[in-house]
Short mmCIF file of C-alpha atoms in Angstrom, two decimals:
data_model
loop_
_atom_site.label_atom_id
_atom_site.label_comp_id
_atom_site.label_asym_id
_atom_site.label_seq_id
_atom_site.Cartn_x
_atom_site.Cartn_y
_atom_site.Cartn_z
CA UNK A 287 82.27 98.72 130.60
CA UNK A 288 85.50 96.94 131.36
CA UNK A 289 86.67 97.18 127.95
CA UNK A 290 86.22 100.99 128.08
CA UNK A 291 87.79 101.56 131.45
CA UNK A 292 90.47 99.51 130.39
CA UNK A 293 90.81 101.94 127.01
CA UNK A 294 90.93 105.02 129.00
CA UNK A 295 93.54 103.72 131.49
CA UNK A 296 95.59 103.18 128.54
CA UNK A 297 95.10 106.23 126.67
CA UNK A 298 95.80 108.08 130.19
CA UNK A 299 99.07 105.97 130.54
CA UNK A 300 99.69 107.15 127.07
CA UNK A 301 98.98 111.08 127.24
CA UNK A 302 101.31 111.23 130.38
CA UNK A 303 103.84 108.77 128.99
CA UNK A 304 104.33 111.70 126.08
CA UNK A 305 104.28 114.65 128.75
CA UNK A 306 106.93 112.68 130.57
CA UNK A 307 108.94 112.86 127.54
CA UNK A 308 107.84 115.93 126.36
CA UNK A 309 109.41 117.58 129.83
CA UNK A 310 112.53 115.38 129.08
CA UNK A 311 113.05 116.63 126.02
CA UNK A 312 112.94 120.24 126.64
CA UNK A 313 115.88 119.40 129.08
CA UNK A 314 117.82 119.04 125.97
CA UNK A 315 117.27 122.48 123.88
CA UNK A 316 120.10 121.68 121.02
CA UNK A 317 118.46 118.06 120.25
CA UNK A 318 114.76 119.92 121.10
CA UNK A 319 115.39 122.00 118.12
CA UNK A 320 117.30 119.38 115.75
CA UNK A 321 113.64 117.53 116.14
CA UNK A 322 111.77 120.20 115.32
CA UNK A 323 114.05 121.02 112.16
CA UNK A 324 114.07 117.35 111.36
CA UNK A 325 109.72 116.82 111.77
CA UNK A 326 109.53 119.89 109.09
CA UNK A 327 111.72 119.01 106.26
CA UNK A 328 111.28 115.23 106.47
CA UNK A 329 107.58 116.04 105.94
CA UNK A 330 108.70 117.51 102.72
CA UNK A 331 110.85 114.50 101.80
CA UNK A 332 108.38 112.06 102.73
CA UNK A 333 105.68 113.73 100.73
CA UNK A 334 107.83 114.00 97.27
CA UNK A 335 108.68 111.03 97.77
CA UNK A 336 104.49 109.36 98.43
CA UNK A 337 102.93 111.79 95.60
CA UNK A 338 105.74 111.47 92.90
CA UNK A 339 103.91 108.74 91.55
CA UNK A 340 100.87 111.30 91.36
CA UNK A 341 103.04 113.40 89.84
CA UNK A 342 104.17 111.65 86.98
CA UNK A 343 100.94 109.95 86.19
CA UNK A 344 99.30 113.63 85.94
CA UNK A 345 102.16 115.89 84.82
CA UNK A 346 103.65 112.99 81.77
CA UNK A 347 100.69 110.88 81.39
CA UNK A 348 103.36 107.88 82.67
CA UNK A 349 102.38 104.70 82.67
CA UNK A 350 102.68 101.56 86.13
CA UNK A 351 105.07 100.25 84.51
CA UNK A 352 107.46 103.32 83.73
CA UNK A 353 107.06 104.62 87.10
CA UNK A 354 107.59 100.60 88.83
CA UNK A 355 111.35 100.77 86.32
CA UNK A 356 111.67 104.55 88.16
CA UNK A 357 111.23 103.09 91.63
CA UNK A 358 113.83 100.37 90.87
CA UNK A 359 116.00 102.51 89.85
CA UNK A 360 115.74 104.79 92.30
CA UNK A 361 116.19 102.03 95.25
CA UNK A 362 119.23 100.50 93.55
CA UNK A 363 121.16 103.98 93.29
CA UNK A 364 120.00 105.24 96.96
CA UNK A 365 122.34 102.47 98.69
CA UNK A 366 125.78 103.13 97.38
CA UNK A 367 124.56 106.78 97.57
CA UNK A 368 124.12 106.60 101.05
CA UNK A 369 126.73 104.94 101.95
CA UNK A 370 128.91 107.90 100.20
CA UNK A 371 126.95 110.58 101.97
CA UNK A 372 128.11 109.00 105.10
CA UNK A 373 131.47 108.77 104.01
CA UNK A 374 131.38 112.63 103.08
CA UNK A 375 129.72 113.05 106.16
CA UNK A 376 133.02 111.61 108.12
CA UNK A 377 135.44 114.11 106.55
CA UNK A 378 133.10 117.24 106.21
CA UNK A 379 130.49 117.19 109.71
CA UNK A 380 127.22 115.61 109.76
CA UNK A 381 125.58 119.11 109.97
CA UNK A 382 127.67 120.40 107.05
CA UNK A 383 126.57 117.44 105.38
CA UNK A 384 122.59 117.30 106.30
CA UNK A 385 122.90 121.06 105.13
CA UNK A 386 124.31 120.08 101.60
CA UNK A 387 121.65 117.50 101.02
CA UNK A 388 118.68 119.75 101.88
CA UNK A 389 120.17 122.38 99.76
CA UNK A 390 119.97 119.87 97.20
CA UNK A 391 116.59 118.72 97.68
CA UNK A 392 115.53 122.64 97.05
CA UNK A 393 117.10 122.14 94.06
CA UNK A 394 115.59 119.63 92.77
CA UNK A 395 112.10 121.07 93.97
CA UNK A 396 112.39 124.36 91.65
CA UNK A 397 113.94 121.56 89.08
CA UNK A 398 110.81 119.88 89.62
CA UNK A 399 108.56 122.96 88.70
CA UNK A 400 110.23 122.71 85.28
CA UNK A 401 109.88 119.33 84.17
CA UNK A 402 107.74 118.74 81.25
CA UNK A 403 108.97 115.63 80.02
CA UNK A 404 109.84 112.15 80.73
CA UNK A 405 113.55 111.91 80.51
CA UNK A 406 113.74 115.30 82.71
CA UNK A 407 111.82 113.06 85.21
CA UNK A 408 114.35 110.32 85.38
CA UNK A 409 117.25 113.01 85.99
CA UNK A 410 115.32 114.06 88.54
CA UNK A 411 114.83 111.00 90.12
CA UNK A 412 118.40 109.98 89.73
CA UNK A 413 119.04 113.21 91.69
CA UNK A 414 116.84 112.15 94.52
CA UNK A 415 118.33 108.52 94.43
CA UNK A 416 121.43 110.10 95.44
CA UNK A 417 120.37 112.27 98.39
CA UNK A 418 117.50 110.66 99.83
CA UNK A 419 119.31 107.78 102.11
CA UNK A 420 122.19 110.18 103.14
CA UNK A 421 119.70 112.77 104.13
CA UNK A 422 117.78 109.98 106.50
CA UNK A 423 120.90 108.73 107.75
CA UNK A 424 122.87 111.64 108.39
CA UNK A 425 119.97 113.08 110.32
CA UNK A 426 119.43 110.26 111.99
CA UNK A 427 122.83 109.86 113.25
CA UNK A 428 122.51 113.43 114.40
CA UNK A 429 119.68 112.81 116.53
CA UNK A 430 121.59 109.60 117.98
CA UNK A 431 124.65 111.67 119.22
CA UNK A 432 122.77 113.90 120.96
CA UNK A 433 120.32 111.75 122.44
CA UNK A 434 120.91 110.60 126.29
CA UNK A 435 122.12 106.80 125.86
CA UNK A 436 119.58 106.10 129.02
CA UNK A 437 116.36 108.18 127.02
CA UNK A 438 117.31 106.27 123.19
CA UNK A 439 114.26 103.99 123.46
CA UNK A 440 111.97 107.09 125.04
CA UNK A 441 112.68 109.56 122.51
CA UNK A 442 113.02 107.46 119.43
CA UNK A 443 109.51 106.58 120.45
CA UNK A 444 108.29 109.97 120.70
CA UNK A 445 110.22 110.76 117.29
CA UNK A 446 108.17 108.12 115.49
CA UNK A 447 104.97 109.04 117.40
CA UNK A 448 105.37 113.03 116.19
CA UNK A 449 106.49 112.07 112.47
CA UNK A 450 103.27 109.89 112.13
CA UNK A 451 101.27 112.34 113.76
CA UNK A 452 102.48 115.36 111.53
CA UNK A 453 102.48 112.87 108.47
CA UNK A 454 99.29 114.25 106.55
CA UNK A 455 100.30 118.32 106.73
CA UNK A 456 102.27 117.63 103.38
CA UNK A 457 100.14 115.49 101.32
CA UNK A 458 96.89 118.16 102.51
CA UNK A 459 99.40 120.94 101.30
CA UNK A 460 100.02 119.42 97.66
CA UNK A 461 96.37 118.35 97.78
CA UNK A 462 95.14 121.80 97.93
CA UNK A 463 98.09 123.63 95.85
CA UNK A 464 96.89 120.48 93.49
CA UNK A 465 93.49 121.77 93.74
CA UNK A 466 93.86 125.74 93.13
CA UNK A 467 96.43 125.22 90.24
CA UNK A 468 95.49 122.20 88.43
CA UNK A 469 99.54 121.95 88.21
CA UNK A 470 100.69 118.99 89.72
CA UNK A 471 104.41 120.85 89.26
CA UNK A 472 103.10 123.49 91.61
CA UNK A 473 101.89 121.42 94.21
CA UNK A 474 105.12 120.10 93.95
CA UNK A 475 106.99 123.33 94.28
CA UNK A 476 105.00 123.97 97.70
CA UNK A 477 106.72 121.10 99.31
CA UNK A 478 109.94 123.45 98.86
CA UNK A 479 108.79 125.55 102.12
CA UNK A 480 109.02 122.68 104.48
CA UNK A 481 112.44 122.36 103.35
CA UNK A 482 113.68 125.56 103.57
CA UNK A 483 111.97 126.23 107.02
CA UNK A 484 113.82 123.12 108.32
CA UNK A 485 117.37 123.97 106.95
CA UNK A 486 116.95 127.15 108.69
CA UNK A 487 116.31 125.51 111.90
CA UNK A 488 118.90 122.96 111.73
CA UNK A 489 120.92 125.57 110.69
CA UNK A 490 120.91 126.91 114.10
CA UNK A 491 121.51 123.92 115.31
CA UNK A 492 124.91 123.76 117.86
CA UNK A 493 125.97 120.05 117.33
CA UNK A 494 128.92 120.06 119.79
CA UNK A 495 126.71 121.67 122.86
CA UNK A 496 123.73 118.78 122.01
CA UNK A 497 126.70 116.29 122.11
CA UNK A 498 127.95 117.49 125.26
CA UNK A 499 124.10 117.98 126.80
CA UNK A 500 123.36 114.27 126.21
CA UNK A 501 126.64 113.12 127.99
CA UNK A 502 126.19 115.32 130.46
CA UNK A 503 122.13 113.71 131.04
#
């Protein structure tokens, strides 16, 4: 009975801790939306990048050990990629440069659709080598600038809690697609929407005004 009471104490602490922030949050509209951009198209990201395995086991028939040499390559390449996203990122704007990368990653989406063989399936992962460490760390540095130095550790929190808890909308998305089209490139292709809807949004996004909203809290 302890053990119980003790639960629900905790899970109380919890539910208000995230209302807390929640309310503290929607103090600061510009980084409000950035999060919501940012929770839609990293969904997409993060599922390409969980079911691509999937993807070339059931679209080329490849084997462990082709797709282990792919993920090897692709983590050696993503480094000095990143790092020259950032530096683009200095001369150009972050959100100029977040922008860029997404429109890239809908390019290699509809790429994706088309891929029938092996080699097309390295190019492709060559192109997501070099966009898929800038895109993390450009929007991450984003979120940074506009977050209240006093509120980092609170809304970093609730950034990890949301991602985690929105984590399974993609892979049930390509699951299904998966599932009506037998076409793993399809399923695929449907990860392009969380994407787009997310450029859109950080599209609208007013990077000097969150800047000057987190000083300002």
């Amino acid at each position: 009975r302890n053990i119980h009471a003790g639960l629900a104490t905790t899970a109380a602490h919890a539910v208000g801790e995230v209302y807390r922030t929640l309310q503290n949050v929607r103090c600061y509209s510009v980084l409000a939306l950035f999060l919501i951009g940012f929770l839609i198209y990293n969904e997409g990201i993060q599922t390409v990048m969980s079911q691509a395995g999937y993807f070339g086991e059931t679209a080329l028939n490849m084997q462990p050990r082709e797709l282990m040499l792919l993920v090897l390559m692709i983590q050696m390449l993503a480094a000095p990629a990143a790092i020259g996203v950032g530096w683009i990122s200095d001369r150009i704007g972050a959100k100029t440069t977040l922008l860029a990368c997404l429109c890239i990653w809908c390019a290699l989406l509809v790429g994706a659709y088309f891929v029938s063989t092996k080699p097309q399936f390295w190019v492709m992962g060559v192109g997501v080598a070099m966009v898929m460490g800038g895109t993390q760390a450009v929007g991450r540095s984003m979120m940074g600038v506009m977050t209240p130095e006093a509120k980092t550790a609170e809304f970093m929190g609730f950034f990890n809690l949301s991602a985690r808890a929105t984590s399974m909308v993609g892979p049930i998305l390509f699951g299904e697609v998966m599932r009506a089209t037998n076409s793993a490139n399809a399923a695929i292709l449907s990860l392009l929407g969380f994407i787009v809807i997310g450029m859109v949004i950080v599209s609208f996004v007013n990077l000097a005004r969150g800047i000057q909203q987190a000083k300002a809290g």
